[in-house]
Amino acid sequence: MVGPIPIDDKLGSEFVTNFKSEISSNGVFYTDSNGRELMRRERNMREDFVADLSRQPVSGNFYPVTSRIALQDDSKRLVLLNDRSQGGASLEDGALEMLIHRRHLFNDGGGVGEALNETQYGKGLIARGKLYLILDSVEKGNTANERKAEKELILSFWKFFSRASKTEQFTTKNIPDFNDLPQSVHLLTLEFFTVNEILLRFENFLDKTEGNLISFNIRDIFDSLGGLSIRETTLDGNMPLQEMKRFKFHAQDSGNKPSVAEYSTAQHDFLEADKYDEASMFSVSLYPMQIRTFVIKTD
Protein backbone atom coordinates (compact mmCIF):
# COMPACT_ATOMS: atom_id res chain seq x y z
CA MET A 1 0.00 0.00 0.00
CA VAL A 2 1.44 3.37 -1.06
CA GLY A 3 -0.04 6.81 -0.51
CA PRO A 4 -1.17 9.43 -0.20
CA ILE A 5 2.02 10.73 -1.86
CA PRO A 6 3.13 14.03 -0.27
CA ILE A 7 3.57 17.05 -2.55
CA ASP A 8 5.36 19.36 -0.12
CA ASP A 9 8.28 19.58 -2.56
CA LYS A 10 5.91 21.16 -5.14
CA LEU A 11 6.98 18.51 -7.66
CA GLY A 12 5.57 15.08 -6.84
CA SER A 13 7.03 11.58 -6.83
CA GLU A 14 6.99 8.18 -8.47
CA PHE A 15 7.23 4.99 -6.42
CA VAL A 16 8.63 1.80 -7.93
CA THR A 17 9.61 -1.58 -6.57
CA ASN A 18 12.79 -3.16 -7.90
CA PHE A 19 13.80 -6.83 -7.97
CA LYS A 20 17.46 -7.53 -8.76
CA SER A 21 19.20 -10.80 -9.55
CA GLU A 22 22.38 -12.13 -11.15
CA ILE A 23 20.50 -13.40 -14.20
CA SER A 24 22.26 -12.46 -17.45
CA SER A 25 19.22 -11.26 -19.37
CA ASN A 26 21.18 -9.21 -21.96
CA GLY A 27 18.54 -6.48 -22.09
CA VAL A 28 15.71 -8.90 -22.98
CA PHE A 29 12.54 -9.34 -20.93
CA TYR A 30 8.93 -10.37 -21.52
CA THR A 31 5.55 -8.82 -20.73
CA ASP A 32 2.09 -10.29 -21.21
CA SER A 33 -0.23 -9.12 -23.96
CA ASN A 34 -3.47 -8.31 -22.12
CA GLY A 35 -3.04 -11.33 -19.85
CA ARG A 36 -2.45 -13.80 -22.68
CA GLU A 37 0.70 -14.47 -24.73
CA LEU A 38 4.10 -13.10 -23.70
CA MET A 39 5.72 -10.40 -25.85
CA ARG A 40 9.51 -10.19 -26.20
CA ARG A 41 10.92 -6.79 -25.24
CA GLU A 42 14.45 -5.47 -25.59
CA ARG A 43 15.80 -2.48 -23.70
CA ASN A 44 16.18 0.68 -25.83
CA MET A 45 14.85 -1.17 -28.87
CA ARG A 46 11.67 -1.41 -30.93
CA GLU A 47 10.80 -4.32 -33.17
CA ASP A 48 9.68 -2.38 -36.25
CA PHE A 49 11.62 0.89 -36.17
CA VAL A 50 14.74 2.58 -34.81
CA ALA A 51 13.81 4.21 -31.51
CA ASP A 52 15.39 7.42 -30.24
CA LEU A 53 14.96 7.23 -26.47
CA SER A 54 17.57 9.84 -25.60
CA ARG A 55 14.94 12.21 -24.19
CA GLN A 56 13.00 9.51 -22.31
CA PRO A 57 15.45 6.70 -21.48
CA VAL A 58 13.38 5.51 -18.49
CA SER A 59 9.73 5.96 -19.48
CA GLY A 60 10.54 4.84 -23.03
CA ASN A 61 11.43 1.40 -21.68
CA PHE A 62 8.27 0.87 -19.62
CA TYR A 63 5.54 -1.39 -20.97
CA PRO A 64 2.01 -2.20 -19.77
CA VAL A 65 1.92 -5.30 -17.56
CA THR A 66 -1.52 -6.80 -17.03
CA SER A 67 -0.55 -10.01 -15.26
CA ARG A 68 3.10 -11.04 -15.77
CA ILE A 69 6.62 -9.78 -16.48
CA ALA A 70 9.67 -12.04 -16.70
CA LEU A 71 13.33 -12.33 -17.64
CA GLN A 72 15.73 -15.25 -17.88
CA ASP A 73 19.07 -16.59 -19.04
CA ASP A 74 20.04 -20.12 -20.05
CA SER A 75 19.32 -21.63 -16.63
CA LYS A 76 17.41 -19.23 -14.34
CA ARG A 77 14.12 -17.36 -14.62
CA LEU A 78 12.64 -14.47 -12.60
CA VAL A 79 8.90 -13.78 -12.84
CA LEU A 80 6.55 -11.24 -11.26
CA LEU A 81 2.77 -11.72 -11.21
CA ASN A 82 0.70 -8.60 -10.48
CA ASP A 83 -2.94 -8.37 -9.46
CA ARG A 84 -3.64 -5.12 -11.34
CA SER A 85 -2.35 -3.39 -14.46
CA GLN A 86 0.95 -1.59 -13.93
CA GLY A 87 3.93 -0.28 -15.85
CA GLY A 88 6.96 -2.57 -15.90
CA ALA A 89 10.52 -2.47 -17.21
CA SER A 90 13.97 -4.02 -17.05
CA LEU A 91 16.32 -1.04 -16.94
CA GLU A 92 19.37 -3.18 -16.20
CA ASP A 93 20.27 -6.82 -16.74
CA GLY A 94 18.76 -9.20 -14.20
CA ALA A 95 16.39 -6.58 -12.77
CA LEU A 96 12.63 -6.07 -13.02
CA GLU A 97 10.97 -2.82 -12.02
CA MET A 98 7.26 -2.16 -11.43
CA LEU A 99 5.64 1.26 -11.10
CA ILE A 100 3.49 1.23 -7.96
CA HIS A 101 2.16 4.79 -7.69
CA ARG A 102 2.85 8.33 -8.88
CA ARG A 103 1.63 11.87 -8.34
CA HIS A 104 2.80 15.01 -10.16
CA LEU A 105 1.96 18.70 -10.12
CA PHE A 106 2.99 19.43 -13.71
CA ASN A 107 1.78 18.20 -17.08
CA ASP A 108 4.33 15.71 -18.42
CA GLY A 109 3.43 16.38 -22.05
CA GLY A 110 2.26 12.80 -22.51
CA GLY A 111 -1.07 13.74 -24.05
CA VAL A 112 -3.40 14.03 -21.06
CA GLY A 113 -3.13 17.81 -20.97
CA GLU A 114 -3.13 18.04 -17.18
CA ALA A 115 -1.05 17.10 -14.17
CA LEU A 116 -1.41 13.58 -12.78
CA ASN A 117 -2.68 14.74 -9.41
CA GLU A 118 -5.73 12.65 -8.59
CA THR A 119 -7.30 13.20 -5.18
CA GLN A 120 -10.11 11.86 -3.04
CA TYR A 121 -11.57 13.67 -0.02
CA GLY A 122 -8.92 16.35 -0.50
CA LYS A 123 -5.99 13.90 -0.29
CA GLY A 124 -3.91 11.99 -2.80
CA LEU A 125 -5.00 8.51 -3.78
CA ILE A 126 -3.78 5.34 -2.08
CA ALA A 127 -2.53 2.53 -4.34
CA ARG A 128 -3.05 -1.04 -3.17
CA GLY A 129 -1.95 -4.28 -4.76
CA LYS A 130 0.12 -7.44 -4.57
CA LEU A 131 3.12 -8.79 -6.43
CA TYR A 132 4.00 -12.49 -6.49
CA LEU A 133 7.64 -13.43 -7.08
CA ILE A 134 8.54 -16.70 -8.82
CA LEU A 135 12.15 -17.93 -9.05
CA ASP A 136 12.54 -20.99 -11.22
CA SER A 137 14.80 -22.89 -13.56
CA VAL A 138 14.42 -22.61 -17.32
CA GLU A 139 12.76 -25.88 -18.24
CA LYS A 140 10.00 -26.87 -20.62
CA GLY A 141 6.60 -26.57 -18.97
CA ASN A 142 7.58 -24.07 -16.28
CA THR A 143 5.83 -21.19 -18.05
CA ALA A 144 2.65 -23.27 -18.02
CA ASN A 145 2.94 -23.43 -14.23
CA GLU A 146 3.18 -19.63 -14.18
CA ARG A 147 -0.11 -19.36 -16.06
CA LYS A 148 -1.78 -21.75 -13.62
CA ALA A 149 -0.45 -19.68 -10.71
CA GLU A 150 -1.97 -16.56 -12.29
CA LYS A 151 -5.41 -18.12 -12.27
CA GLU A 152 -5.12 -19.50 -8.73
CA LEU A 153 -3.59 -16.43 -7.07
CA ILE A 154 -5.05 -13.50 -8.98
CA LEU A 155 -8.42 -14.93 -10.03
CA SER A 156 -9.27 -16.70 -6.80
CA PHE A 157 -12.92 -17.03 -5.73
CA TRP A 158 -14.54 -14.13 -3.89
CA LYS A 159 -16.98 -15.21 -1.20
CA PHE A 160 -19.98 -13.06 -0.27
CA PHE A 161 -22.33 -13.54 2.65
CA SER A 162 -25.59 -11.90 3.68
CA ARG A 163 -27.98 -12.07 6.59
CA ALA A 164 -30.50 -14.90 6.52
CA SER A 165 -33.76 -14.04 4.79
CA LYS A 166 -36.95 -13.93 6.86
CA THR A 167 -38.74 -15.72 4.04
CA GLU A 168 -39.26 -19.37 4.89
CA GLN A 169 -39.45 -20.56 1.29
CA PHE A 170 -36.82 -19.78 -1.30
CA THR A 171 -35.51 -21.28 -4.51
CA THR A 172 -31.94 -22.55 -4.67
CA LYS A 173 -29.84 -22.47 -7.82
CA ASN A 174 -27.46 -25.33 -8.46
CA ILE A 175 -23.87 -24.44 -9.30
CA PRO A 176 -22.19 -26.89 -11.69
CA ASP A 177 -19.13 -28.83 -10.60
CA PHE A 178 -16.20 -27.61 -12.69
CA ASN A 179 -13.58 -29.80 -11.00
CA ASP A 180 -13.54 -32.22 -13.92
CA LEU A 181 -12.37 -29.60 -16.40
CA PRO A 182 -8.77 -30.05 -17.64
CA GLN A 183 -6.23 -27.96 -15.72
CA SER A 184 -5.49 -25.70 -18.68
CA VAL A 185 -9.16 -24.85 -19.25
CA HIS A 186 -10.33 -21.61 -17.69
CA LEU A 187 -14.01 -20.90 -17.08
CA LEU A 188 -13.93 -17.39 -18.50
CA THR A 189 -17.63 -16.47 -18.23
CA LEU A 190 -20.68 -17.84 -16.44
CA GLU A 191 -23.46 -15.25 -16.30
CA PHE A 192 -27.05 -14.59 -17.30
CA PHE A 193 -27.33 -13.50 -20.93
CA THR A 194 -31.10 -12.97 -21.01
CA VAL A 195 -33.91 -13.91 -18.62
CA ASN A 196 -33.75 -17.57 -19.63
CA GLU A 197 -30.29 -17.82 -21.20
CA ILE A 198 -26.82 -18.30 -19.71
CA LEU A 199 -23.57 -17.16 -21.34
CA LEU A 200 -20.71 -19.63 -21.01
CA ARG A 201 -17.10 -19.20 -22.18
CA PHE A 202 -14.13 -21.55 -21.95
CA GLU A 203 -10.50 -20.69 -22.63
CA ASN A 204 -7.42 -22.85 -23.11
CA PHE A 205 -4.98 -20.46 -21.43
CA LEU A 206 -1.78 -22.26 -22.50
CA ASP A 207 -0.02 -21.06 -25.64
CA LYS A 208 1.29 -23.28 -28.44
CA THR A 209 4.69 -23.72 -26.75
CA GLU A 210 3.07 -24.94 -23.52
CA GLY A 211 0.12 -27.09 -24.54
CA ASN A 212 -1.79 -28.82 -27.31
CA LEU A 213 -5.36 -29.37 -28.45
CA ILE A 214 -7.48 -30.41 -25.49
CA SER A 215 -10.97 -31.94 -25.44
CA PHE A 216 -13.62 -32.29 -22.73
CA ASN A 217 -17.37 -32.79 -22.41
CA ILE A 218 -19.80 -30.23 -20.99
CA ARG A 219 -22.96 -32.37 -20.83
CA ASP A 220 -22.91 -32.48 -17.00
CA ILE A 221 -22.48 -28.69 -16.84
CA PHE A 222 -25.36 -28.26 -19.29
CA ASP A 223 -27.63 -30.49 -17.18
CA SER A 224 -26.62 -28.80 -13.91
CA LEU A 225 -27.69 -25.45 -15.33
CA GLY A 226 -31.08 -26.83 -16.34
CA GLY A 227 -30.30 -26.54 -20.03
CA LEU A 228 -32.88 -27.09 -22.74
CA SER A 229 -30.61 -26.32 -25.68
CA ILE A 230 -27.14 -24.94 -26.36
CA ARG A 231 -25.71 -23.07 -29.34
CA GLU A 232 -22.19 -21.87 -30.05
CA THR A 233 -21.81 -18.19 -30.87
CA THR A 234 -19.19 -15.65 -31.81
CA LEU A 235 -17.00 -14.36 -28.99
CA ASP A 236 -19.44 -11.61 -27.99
CA GLY A 237 -22.41 -14.00 -27.97
CA ASN A 238 -24.43 -11.94 -30.45
CA MET A 239 -24.35 -14.23 -33.50
CA PRO A 240 -24.63 -18.00 -33.98
CA LEU A 241 -21.22 -19.27 -35.05
CA GLN A 242 -22.56 -20.95 -38.19
CA GLU A 243 -23.74 -17.53 -39.44
CA MET A 244 -20.37 -15.83 -38.98
CA LYS A 245 -18.83 -14.67 -42.25
CA ARG A 246 -15.90 -12.26 -42.10
CA PHE A 247 -14.39 -10.45 -45.05
CA LYS A 248 -10.92 -11.76 -45.89
CA PHE A 249 -8.31 -9.07 -46.46
CA HIS A 250 -5.21 -9.54 -48.59
CA ALA A 251 -2.00 -7.55 -48.18
CA GLN A 252 -1.32 -5.11 -51.00
CA ASP A 253 1.85 -6.88 -52.20
CA SER A 254 0.76 -10.44 -51.46
CA GLY A 255 0.15 -11.20 -55.14
CA ASN A 256 -3.34 -12.49 -54.35
CA LYS A 257 -6.00 -10.53 -56.24
CA PRO A 258 -9.30 -12.43 -56.08
CA SER A 259 -11.94 -11.48 -58.64
CA VAL A 260 -14.75 -11.82 -56.09
CA ALA A 261 -14.99 -11.11 -52.38
CA GLU A 262 -13.68 -13.87 -50.11
CA TYR A 263 -14.89 -14.64 -46.61
CA SER A 264 -13.56 -16.67 -43.69
CA THR A 265 -15.69 -18.81 -41.41
CA ALA A 266 -15.11 -20.78 -38.20
CA GLN A 267 -12.21 -23.24 -38.38
CA HIS A 268 -14.01 -25.90 -36.32
CA ASP A 269 -17.42 -27.56 -36.27
CA PHE A 270 -19.85 -25.49 -34.23
CA LEU A 271 -21.67 -27.02 -31.28
CA GLU A 272 -25.45 -27.05 -31.29
CA ALA A 273 -27.52 -29.53 -29.29
CA ASP A 274 -30.50 -29.95 -26.98
CA LYS A 275 -31.27 -32.00 -23.89
CA TYR A 276 -32.43 -35.00 -25.93
CA ASP A 277 -29.11 -35.41 -27.75
CA GLU A 278 -26.38 -37.88 -26.84
CA ALA A 279 -23.56 -36.78 -24.54
CA SER A 280 -21.10 -37.02 -27.45
CA MET A 281 -22.79 -33.96 -28.99
CA PHE A 282 -21.50 -31.86 -26.08
CA SER A 283 -17.79 -32.43 -26.72
CA VAL A 284 -15.63 -29.27 -26.83
CA SER A 285 -12.08 -29.01 -28.20
CA LEU A 286 -9.80 -26.03 -27.61
CA TYR A 287 -6.53 -25.19 -29.32
CA PRO A 288 -3.91 -23.26 -27.30
CA MET A 289 -5.16 -19.71 -26.55
CA GLN A 290 -8.56 -20.46 -28.09
CA ILE A 291 -11.79 -19.16 -26.55
CA ARG A 292 -15.21 -20.63 -27.38
CA THR A 293 -18.54 -19.08 -26.41
CA PHE A 294 -21.89 -20.78 -25.82
CA VAL A 295 -25.41 -19.69 -24.95
CA ILE A 296 -27.50 -22.15 -22.94
CA LYS A 297 -31.28 -21.80 -23.00
CA THR A 298 -32.86 -22.78 -19.67
CA ASP A 299 -36.34 -23.33 -18.27
CSV table of C-alpha atoms in Angstrom, one decimal, residues 7-293:
chain,number,residue,atom,x,y,z
A,7,ILE,CA,3.6,17.1,-2.5
A,8,ASP,CA,5.4,19.4,-0.1
A,9,ASP,CA,8.3,19.6,-2.6
A,10,LYS,CA,5.9,21.2,-5.1
A,11,LEU,CA,7.0,18.5,-7.7
A,12,GLY,CA,5.6,15.1,-6.8
A,13,SER,CA,7.0,11.6,-6.8
A,14,GLU,CA,7.0,8.2,-8.5
A,15,PHE,CA,7.2,5.0,-6.4
A,16,VAL,CA,8.6,1.8,-7.9
A,17,THR,CA,9.6,-1.6,-6.6
A,18,ASN,CA,12.8,-3.2,-7.9
A,19,PHE,CA,13.8,-6.8,-8.0
A,20,LYS,CA,17.5,-7.5,-8.8
A,21,SER,CA,19.2,-10.8,-9.6
A,22,GLU,CA,22.4,-12.1,-11.1
A,23,ILE,CA,20.5,-13.4,-14.2
A,24,SER,CA,22.3,-12.5,-17.5
A,25,SER,CA,19.2,-11.3,-19.4
A,26,ASN,CA,21.2,-9.2,-22.0
A,27,GLY,CA,18.5,-6.5,-22.1
A,28,VAL,CA,15.7,-8.9,-23.0
A,29,PHE,CA,12.5,-9.3,-20.9
A,30,TYR,CA,8.9,-10.4,-21.5
A,31,THR,CA,5.5,-8.8,-20.7
A,32,ASP,CA,2.1,-10.3,-21.2
A,33,SER,CA,-0.2,-9.1,-24.0
A,34,ASN,CA,-3.5,-8.3,-22.1
A,35,GLY,CA,-3.0,-11.3,-19.8
A,36,ARG,CA,-2.4,-13.8,-22.7
A,37,GLU,CA,0.7,-14.5,-24.7
A,38,LEU,CA,4.1,-13.1,-23.7
A,39,MET,CA,5.7,-10.4,-25.8
A,40,ARG,CA,9.5,-10.2,-26.2
A,41,ARG,CA,10.9,-6.8,-25.2
A,42,GLU,CA,14.5,-5.5,-25.6
A,43,ARG,CA,15.8,-2.5,-23.7
A,44,ASN,CA,16.2,0.7,-25.8
A,45,MET,CA,14.8,-1.2,-28.9
A,46,ARG,CA,11.7,-1.4,-30.9
A,47,GLU,CA,10.8,-4.3,-33.2
A,48,ASP,CA,9.7,-2.4,-36.2
A,49,PHE,CA,11.6,0.9,-36.2
A,50,VAL,CA,14.7,2.6,-34.8
A,51,ALA,CA,13.8,4.2,-31.5
A,52,ASP,CA,15.4,7.4,-30.2
A,53,LEU,CA,15.0,7.2,-26.5
A,54,SER,CA,17.6,9.8,-25.6
A,55,ARG,CA,14.9,12.2,-24.2
A,56,GLN,CA,13.0,9.5,-22.3
A,57,PRO,CA,15.4,6.7,-21.5
A,58,VAL,CA,13.4,5.5,-18.5
A,59,SER,CA,9.7,6.0,-19.5
A,60,GLY,CA,10.5,4.8,-23.0
A,61,ASN,CA,11.4,1.4,-21.7
A,62,PHE,CA,8.3,0.9,-19.6
A,63,TYR,CA,5.5,-1.4,-21.0
A,64,PRO,CA,2.0,-2.2,-19.8
A,65,VAL,CA,1.9,-5.3,-17.6
A,66,THR,CA,-1.5,-6.8,-17.0
A,67,SER,CA,-0.6,-10.0,-15.3
A,68,ARG,CA,3.1,-11.0,-15.8
A,69,ILE,CA,6.6,-9.8,-16.5
A,70,ALA,CA,9.7,-12.0,-16.7
A,71,LEU,CA,13.3,-12.3,-17.6
A,72,GLN,CA,15.7,-15.3,-17.9
A,73,ASP,CA,19.1,-16.6,-19.0
A,74,ASP,CA,20.0,-20.1,-20.1
A,75,SER,CA,19.3,-21.6,-16.6
A,76,LYS,CA,17.4,-19.2,-14.3
A,77,ARG,CA,14.1,-17.4,-14.6
A,78,LEU,CA,12.6,-14.5,-12.6
A,79,VAL,CA,8.9,-13.8,-12.8
A,80,LEU,CA,6.5,-11.2,-11.3
A,81,LEU,CA,2.8,-11.7,-11.2
A,82,ASN,CA,0.7,-8.6,-10.5
A,83,ASP,CA,-2.9,-8.4,-9.5
A,84,ARG,CA,-3.6,-5.1,-11.3
A,85,SER,CA,-2.3,-3.4,-14.5
A,86,GLN,CA,1.0,-1.6,-13.9
A,87,GLY,CA,3.9,-0.3,-15.9
A,88,GLY,CA,7.0,-2.6,-15.9
A,89,ALA,CA,10.5,-2.5,-17.2
A,90,SER,CA,14.0,-4.0,-17.0
A,91,LEU,CA,16.3,-1.0,-16.9
A,92,GLU,CA,19.4,-3.2,-16.2
A,93,ASP,CA,20.3,-6.8,-16.7
A,94,GLY,CA,18.8,-9.2,-14.2
A,95,ALA,CA,16.4,-6.6,-12.8
A,96,LEU,CA,12.6,-6.1,-13.0
A,97,GLU,CA,11.0,-2.8,-12.0
A,98,MET,CA,7.3,-2.2,-11.4
A,99,LEU,CA,5.6,1.3,-11.1
A,100,ILE,CA,3.5,1.2,-8.0
A,101,HIS,CA,2.2,4.8,-7.7
A,102,ARG,CA,2.9,8.3,-8.9
A,103,ARG,CA,1.6,11.9,-8.3
A,104,HIS,CA,2.8,15.0,-10.2
A,105,LEU,CA,2.0,18.7,-10.1
A,106,PHE,CA,3.0,19.4,-13.7
A,107,ASN,CA,1.8,18.2,-17.1
A,108,ASP,CA,4.3,15.7,-18.4
A,109,GLY,CA,3.4,16.4,-22.1
A,110,GLY,CA,2.3,12.8,-22.5
A,111,GLY,CA,-1.1,13.7,-24.1
A,112,VAL,CA,-3.4,14.0,-21.1
A,113,GLY,CA,-3.1,17.8,-21.0
A,114,GLU,CA,-3.1,18.0,-17.2
A,115,ALA,CA,-1.0,17.1,-14.2
A,116,LEU,CA,-1.4,13.6,-12.8
A,117,ASN,CA,-2.7,14.7,-9.4
A,118,GLU,CA,-5.7,12.7,-8.6
A,119,THR,CA,-7.3,13.2,-5.2
A,120,GLN,CA,-10.1,11.9,-3.0
A,121,TYR,CA,-11.6,13.7,0.0
A,122,GLY,CA,-8.9,16.3,-0.5
A,123,LYS,CA,-6.0,13.9,-0.3
A,124,GLY,CA,-3.9,12.0,-2.8
A,125,LEU,CA,-5.0,8.5,-3.8
A,126,ILE,CA,-3.8,5.3,-2.1
A,127,ALA,CA,-2.5,2.5,-4.3
A,128,ARG,CA,-3.1,-1.0,-3.2
A,129,GLY,CA,-1.9,-4.3,-4.8
A,130,LYS,CA,0.1,-7.4,-4.6
A,131,LEU,CA,3.1,-8.8,-6.4
A,132,TYR,CA,4.0,-12.5,-6.5
A,133,LEU,CA,7.6,-13.4,-7.1
A,134,ILE,CA,8.5,-16.7,-8.8
A,135,LEU,CA,12.1,-17.9,-9.1
A,136,ASP,CA,12.5,-21.0,-11.2
A,137,SER,CA,14.8,-22.9,-13.6
A,138,VAL,CA,14.4,-22.6,-17.3
A,139,GLU,CA,12.8,-25.9,-18.2
A,140,LYS,CA,10.0,-26.9,-20.6
A,141,GLY,CA,6.6,-26.6,-19.0
A,142,ASN,CA,7.6,-24.1,-16.3
A,143,THR,CA,5.8,-21.2,-18.0
A,144,ALA,CA,2.7,-23.3,-18.0
A,145,ASN,CA,2.9,-23.4,-14.2
A,146,GLU,CA,3.2,-19.6,-14.2
A,147,ARG,CA,-0.1,-19.4,-16.1
A,148,LYS,CA,-1.8,-21.7,-13.6
A,149,ALA,CA,-0.4,-19.7,-10.7
A,150,GLU,CA,-2.0,-16.6,-12.3
A,151,LYS,CA,-5.4,-18.1,-12.3
A,152,GLU,CA,-5.1,-19.5,-8.7
A,153,LEU,CA,-3.6,-16.4,-7.1
A,154,ILE,CA,-5.0,-13.5,-9.0
A,155,LEU,CA,-8.4,-14.9,-10.0
A,156,SER,CA,-9.3,-16.7,-6.8
A,157,PHE,CA,-12.9,-17.0,-5.7
A,158,TRP,CA,-14.5,-14.1,-3.9
A,159,LYS,CA,-17.0,-15.2,-1.2
A,160,PHE,CA,-20.0,-13.1,-0.3
A,161,PHE,CA,-22.3,-13.5,2.7
A,162,SER,CA,-25.6,-11.9,3.7
A,163,ARG,CA,-28.0,-12.1,6.6
A,164,ALA,CA,-30.5,-14.9,6.5
A,165,SER,CA,-33.8,-14.0,4.8
A,166,LYS,CA,-36.9,-13.9,6.9
A,167,THR,CA,-38.7,-15.7,4.0
A,168,GLU,CA,-39.3,-19.4,4.9
A,169,GLN,CA,-39.4,-20.6,1.3
A,170,PHE,CA,-36.8,-19.8,-1.3
A,171,THR,CA,-35.5,-21.3,-4.5
A,172,THR,CA,-31.9,-22.5,-4.7
A,173,LYS,CA,-29.8,-22.5,-7.8
A,174,ASN,CA,-27.5,-25.3,-8.5
A,175,ILE,CA,-23.9,-24.4,-9.3
A,176,PRO,CA,-22.2,-26.9,-11.7
A,177,ASP,CA,-19.1,-28.8,-10.6
A,178,PHE,CA,-16.2,-27.6,-12.7
A,179,ASN,CA,-13.6,-29.8,-11.0
A,180,ASP,CA,-13.5,-32.2,-13.9
A,181,LEU,CA,-12.4,-29.6,-16.4
A,182,PRO,CA,-8.8,-30.0,-17.6
A,183,GLN,CA,-6.2,-28.0,-15.7
A,184,SER,CA,-5.5,-25.7,-18.7
A,185,VAL,CA,-9.2,-24.9,-19.3
A,186,HIS,CA,-10.3,-21.6,-17.7
A,187,LEU,CA,-14.0,-20.9,-17.1
A,188,LEU,CA,-13.9,-17.4,-18.5
A,189,THR,CA,-17.6,-16.5,-18.2
A,190,LEU,CA,-20.7,-17.8,-16.4
A,191,GLU,CA,-23.5,-15.3,-16.3
A,192,PHE,CA,-27.0,-14.6,-17.3
A,193,PHE,CA,-27.3,-13.5,-20.9
A,194,THR,CA,-31.1,-13.0,-21.0
A,195,VAL,CA,-33.9,-13.9,-18.6
A,196,ASN,CA,-33.8,-17.6,-19.6
A,197,GLU,CA,-30.3,-17.8,-21.2
A,198,ILE,CA,-26.8,-18.3,-19.7
A,199,LEU,CA,-23.6,-17.2,-21.3
A,200,LEU,CA,-20.7,-19.6,-21.0
A,201,ARG,CA,-17.1,-19.2,-22.2
A,202,PHE,CA,-14.1,-21.6,-22.0
A,203,GLU,CA,-10.5,-20.7,-22.6
A,204,ASN,CA,-7.4,-22.9,-23.1
A,205,PHE,CA,-5.0,-20.5,-21.4
A,206,LEU,CA,-1.8,-22.3,-22.5
A,207,ASP,CA,0.0,-21.1,-25.6
A,208,LYS,CA,1.3,-23.3,-28.4
A,209,THR,CA,4.7,-23.7,-26.8
A,210,GLU,CA,3.1,-24.9,-23.5
A,211,GLY,CA,0.1,-27.1,-24.5
A,212,ASN,CA,-1.8,-28.8,-27.3
A,213,LEU,CA,-5.4,-29.4,-28.5
A,214,ILE,CA,-7.5,-30.4,-25.5
A,215,SER,CA,-11.0,-31.9,-25.4
A,216,PHE,CA,-13.6,-32.3,-22.7
A,217,ASN,CA,-17.4,-32.8,-22.4
A,218,ILE,CA,-19.8,-30.2,-21.0
A,219,ARG,CA,-23.0,-32.4,-20.8
A,220,ASP,CA,-22.9,-32.5,-17.0
A,221,ILE,CA,-22.5,-28.7,-16.8
A,222,PHE,CA,-25.4,-28.3,-19.3
A,223,ASP,CA,-27.6,-30.5,-17.2
A,224,SER,CA,-26.6,-28.8,-13.9
A,225,LEU,CA,-27.7,-25.5,-15.3
A,226,GLY,CA,-31.1,-26.8,-16.3
A,227,GLY,CA,-30.3,-26.5,-20.0
A,228,LEU,CA,-32.9,-27.1,-22.7
A,229,SER,CA,-30.6,-26.3,-25.7
A,230,ILE,CA,-27.1,-24.9,-26.4
A,231,ARG,CA,-25.7,-23.1,-29.3
A,232,GLU,CA,-22.2,-21.9,-30.0
A,233,THR,CA,-21.8,-18.2,-30.9
A,234,THR,CA,-19.2,-15.6,-31.8
A,235,LEU,CA,-17.0,-14.4,-29.0
A,236,ASP,CA,-19.4,-11.6,-28.0
A,237,GLY,CA,-22.4,-14.0,-28.0
A,238,ASN,CA,-24.4,-11.9,-30.5
A,239,MET,CA,-24.3,-14.2,-33.5
A,240,PRO,CA,-24.6,-18.0,-34.0
A,241,LEU,CA,-21.2,-19.3,-35.0
A,242,GLN,CA,-22.6,-20.9,-38.2
A,243,GLU,CA,-23.7,-17.5,-39.4
A,244,MET,CA,-20.4,-15.8,-39.0
A,245,LYS,CA,-18.8,-14.7,-42.3
A,246,ARG,CA,-15.9,-12.3,-42.1
A,247,PHE,CA,-14.4,-10.5,-45.1
A,248,LYS,CA,-10.9,-11.8,-45.9
A,249,PHE,CA,-8.3,-9.1,-46.5
A,250,HIS,CA,-5.2,-9.5,-48.6
A,251,ALA,CA,-2.0,-7.5,-48.2
A,252,GLN,CA,-1.3,-5.1,-51.0
A,253,ASP,CA,1.9,-6.9,-52.2
A,254,SER,CA,0.8,-10.4,-51.5
A,255,GLY,CA,0.1,-11.2,-55.1
A,256,ASN,CA,-3.3,-12.5,-54.3
A,257,LYS,CA,-6.0,-10.5,-56.2
A,258,PRO,CA,-9.3,-12.4,-56.1
A,259,SER,CA,-11.9,-11.5,-58.6
A,260,VAL,CA,-14.8,-11.8,-56.1
A,261,ALA,CA,-15.0,-11.1,-52.4
A,262,GLU,CA,-13.7,-13.9,-50.1
A,263,TYR,CA,-14.9,-14.6,-46.6
A,264,SER,CA,-13.6,-16.7,-43.7
A,265,THR,CA,-15.7,-18.8,-41.4
A,266,ALA,CA,-15.1,-20.8,-38.2
A,267,GLN,CA,-12.2,-23.2,-38.4
A,268,HIS,CA,-14.0,-25.9,-36.3
A,269,ASP,CA,-17.4,-27.6,-36.3
A,270,PHE,CA,-19.8,-25.5,-34.2
A,271,LEU,CA,-21.7,-27.0,-31.3
A,272,GLU,CA,-25.5,-27.0,-31.3
A,273,ALA,CA,-27.5,-29.5,-29.3
A,274,ASP,CA,-30.5,-30.0,-27.0
A,275,LYS,CA,-31.3,-32.0,-23.9
A,276,TYR,CA,-32.4,-35.0,-25.9
A,277,ASP,CA,-29.1,-35.4,-27.8
A,278,GLU,CA,-26.4,-37.9,-26.8
A,279,ALA,CA,-23.6,-36.8,-24.5
A,280,SER,CA,-21.1,-37.0,-27.5
A,281,MET,CA,-22.8,-34.0,-29.0
A,282,PHE,CA,-21.5,-31.9,-26.1
A,283,SER,CA,-17.8,-32.4,-26.7
A,284,VAL,CA,-15.6,-29.3,-26.8
A,285,SER,CA,-12.1,-29.0,-28.2
A,286,LEU,CA,-9.8,-26.0,-27.6
A,287,TYR,CA,-6.5,-25.2,-29.3
A,288,PRO,CA,-3.9,-23.3,-27.3
A,289,MET,CA,-5.2,-19.7,-26.5
A,290,GLN,CA,-8.6,-20.5,-28.1
A,291,ILE,CA,-11.8,-19.2,-26.5
A,292,ARG,CA,-15.2,-20.6,-27.4
A,293,THR,CA,-18.5,-19.1,-26.4
